[in-house]
Amino acid sequence: MAMPRRHATSVIAAGFVLAAALLSGCGSDDESPSEPATSATSAATSAPAAPATDNGQAQTFTVTVDDMTFSPADLTISVGDTVTWKFEDDVVHGVQGIGDKAMGINSPLFTEGEWSYTFTSAGSFRYLCPIHPEMRGTITVE
Ligand SMILES: [Cu+2]
């Protein structure tokens, strides 16, 4: 029934905010905050974020075509990146874009080999295997 008290940091943060308010608010002593500011708990959220991926550097991603499956079926890339489909199945496959926007995705048929396509505009590009329309994948370009 005893609940652990985890309020230490928020109390400190509230005190810090209060001190800062007192320091900066010279001349306004009339308003004495009677309640601790509960909305100031997120004062210390400026932790350093992970380094951003370097923009402008084109990358190549691989989609493996094997076992009647595109893997990964859903892939998110950046504008300018290239996707290489690696055909490794015993059965003939290809990649064919669905819809006008994905018209450029149109590979020959392979049992073995690679085919690459560079995405130069953002959007969601769906494709399938023309031989096995149930084989589908999506490239999301951001
Ligand atoms: Cu296929």
CSV table of C-alpha atoms and ligand atoms in Angstrom, one decimal:
chain,number,residue,atom,x,y,z
A,1,MET,CA,0.0,0.0,0.0
A,2,ALA,CA,3.0,2.2,0.4
A,3,MET,CA,3.5,4.1,-2.8
A,4,PRO,CA,7.0,5.0,-3.8
A,5,ARG,CA,7.5,8.7,-4.0
A,6,ARG,CA,8.9,9.6,-7.4
A,7,HIS,CA,8.2,13.3,-7.1
A,8,ALA,CA,11.7,14.4,-6.2
A,9,THR,CA,12.7,15.5,-9.7
A,10,SER,CA,9.4,17.4,-10.4
A,11,VAL,CA,9.7,19.2,-7.0
A,12,ILE,CA,13.2,20.2,-7.9
A,13,ALA,CA,12.1,21.3,-11.3
A,14,ALA,CA,9.2,23.3,-9.9
A,15,GLY,CA,11.6,24.9,-7.4
A,16,PHE,CA,14.0,25.8,-10.2
A,17,VAL,CA,11.2,27.3,-12.2
A,18,LEU,CA,10.0,29.2,-9.2
A,19,ALA,CA,13.5,30.5,-8.5
A,20,ALA,CA,13.9,31.6,-12.1
A,21,ALA,CA,10.6,33.3,-12.0
A,22,LEU,CA,11.6,35.2,-8.8
A,23,LEU,CA,14.9,36.2,-10.4
A,24,SER,CA,13.5,37.4,-13.6
A,25,GLY,CA,10.3,38.9,-12.2
A,26,CYS,CA,11.8,41.8,-10.2
A,27,GLY,CA,9.1,44.1,-9.0
A,28,SER,CA,6.2,41.8,-9.0
A,29,ASP,CA,6.1,40.4,-5.5
A,30,ASP,CA,2.4,40.7,-5.2
A,31,GLU,CA,1.6,37.4,-6.9
A,32,SER,CA,2.7,34.6,-4.5
A,33,PRO,CA,2.2,31.2,-6.2
A,34,SER,CA,0.3,29.2,-3.7
A,35,GLU,CA,0.3,26.0,-5.6
A,36,PRO,CA,3.3,24.2,-7.2
A,37,ALA,CA,3.3,24.5,-10.9
A,38,THR,CA,2.3,21.1,-12.1
A,39,SER,CA,2.7,22.0,-15.8
A,40,ALA,CA,6.4,22.6,-15.4
A,41,THR,CA,7.5,19.0,-15.2
A,42,SER,CA,8.7,18.9,-18.7
A,43,ALA,CA,11.3,21.6,-18.1
A,44,ALA,CA,14.3,19.3,-18.6
A,45,THR,CA,13.4,17.6,-21.9
A,46,SER,CA,16.2,19.1,-23.9
A,47,ALA,CA,18.2,15.9,-23.9
A,48,PRO,CA,20.5,15.6,-26.9
A,49,ALA,CA,18.7,13.7,-29.6
A,50,ALA,CA,20.4,11.0,-31.7
A,51,PRO,CA,22.5,12.4,-34.5
A,52,ALA,CA,20.3,13.0,-37.5
A,53,THR,CA,21.0,10.9,-40.6
A,54,ASP,CA,23.0,12.9,-43.0
A,55,ASN,CA,20.7,14.3,-45.5
A,56,GLY,CA,21.6,14.4,-49.1
A,57,GLN,CA,23.6,11.2,-49.0
A,58,ALA,CA,21.9,8.7,-51.3
A,59,GLN,CA,21.7,5.2,-50.0
A,60,THR,CA,20.9,1.9,-51.6
A,61,PHE,CA,18.5,-0.5,-50.0
A,62,THR,CA,18.0,-4.2,-50.9
A,63,VAL,CA,14.7,-6.0,-51.2
A,64,THR,CA,15.2,-9.8,-51.4
A,65,VAL,CA,12.9,-11.7,-53.7
A,66,ASP,CA,12.7,-15.2,-52.4
A,67,ASP,CA,10.2,-17.7,-51.2
A,68,MET,CA,7.4,-15.9,-53.2
A,69,THR,CA,8.0,-12.9,-51.0
A,70,PHE,CA,9.4,-9.4,-51.2
A,71,SER,CA,11.5,-8.9,-48.1
A,72,PRO,CA,11.0,-6.4,-46.6
A,73,ALA,CA,7.6,-5.8,-48.1
A,74,ASP,CA,7.4,-2.3,-46.7
A,75,LEU,CA,10.4,-0.1,-47.0
A,76,THR,CA,10.9,3.6,-46.2
A,77,ILE,CA,13.6,5.5,-47.9
A,78,SER,CA,14.5,9.1,-48.8
A,79,VAL,CA,14.2,10.9,-52.1
A,80,GLY,CA,17.3,10.0,-54.2
A,81,ASP,CA,17.8,6.6,-52.6
A,82,THR,CA,18.0,3.5,-54.7
A,83,VAL,CA,16.3,0.1,-54.2
A,84,THR,CA,17.9,-3.0,-55.5
A,85,TRP,CA,15.7,-6.1,-55.8
A,86,LYS,CA,17.8,-9.2,-55.5
A,87,PHE,CA,16.1,-12.2,-57.1
A,88,GLU,CA,17.0,-15.4,-55.4
A,89,ASP,CA,13.9,-17.6,-55.8
A,90,ASP,CA,13.6,-20.8,-57.9
A,91,VAL,CA,10.6,-19.2,-59.6
A,92,VAL,CA,10.6,-16.4,-62.1
A,93,HIS,CA,9.6,-13.0,-60.6
A,94,GLY,CA,9.7,-9.3,-61.5
A,95,VAL,CA,8.7,-6.0,-60.0
A,96,GLN,CA,6.0,-3.9,-61.6
A,97,GLY,CA,4.7,-0.6,-60.2
A,98,ILE,CA,1.0,-0.2,-59.5
A,99,GLY,CA,-0.5,3.0,-60.8
A,100,ASP,CA,0.8,5.9,-62.9
A,101,LYS,CA,3.1,7.2,-60.2
A,102,ALA,CA,5.0,3.9,-59.9
A,103,MET,CA,5.2,3.3,-63.7
A,104,GLY,CA,9.0,3.6,-63.6
A,105,ILE,CA,9.2,0.4,-61.6
A,106,ASN,CA,9.1,-2.2,-64.3
A,107,SER,CA,11.8,-4.8,-64.2
A,108,PRO,CA,12.5,-7.7,-66.5
A,109,LEU,CA,11.7,-11.1,-65.2
A,110,PHE,CA,14.4,-12.9,-63.2
A,111,THR,CA,15.1,-16.1,-61.5
A,112,GLU,CA,18.4,-14.8,-60.5
A,113,GLY,CA,19.8,-11.3,-60.7
A,114,GLU,CA,19.4,-7.8,-59.6
A,115,TRP,CA,17.4,-4.8,-60.7
A,116,SER,CA,17.6,-1.3,-59.3
A,117,TYR,CA,15.4,1.7,-59.3
A,118,THR,CA,16.2,5.2,-58.0
A,119,PHE,CA,13.3,7.1,-56.4
A,120,THR,CA,13.5,10.8,-57.3
A,121,SER,CA,10.2,11.9,-55.8
A,122,ALA,CA,8.4,11.5,-52.5
A,123,GLY,CA,5.3,9.3,-52.1
A,124,SER,CA,4.1,5.8,-51.6
A,125,PHE,CA,5.0,3.4,-54.4
A,126,ARG,CA,3.3,0.1,-54.5
A,127,TYR,CA,4.4,-2.7,-56.7
A,128,LEU,CA,3.7,-6.4,-57.4
A,129,CYS,CA,5.2,-9.3,-59.2
A,130,PRO,CA,3.5,-9.5,-62.6
A,131,ILE,CA,3.6,-13.3,-62.5
A,132,HIS,CA,2.3,-13.6,-59.0
A,133,PRO,CA,0.1,-10.6,-58.3
A,134,GLU,CA,-0.3,-11.6,-54.7
A,135,MET,CA,3.3,-10.8,-54.2
A,136,ARG,CA,3.3,-7.1,-53.2
A,137,GLY,CA,5.4,-4.5,-51.7
A,138,THR,CA,5.5,-0.8,-51.0
A,139,ILE,CA,8.3,1.7,-51.1
A,140,THR,CA,7.6,4.8,-49.1
A,141,VAL,CA,9.8,7.7,-50.2
A,142,GLU,CA,10.1,10.6,-47.7
B,1,CU,CU,6.6,-13.7,-58.8
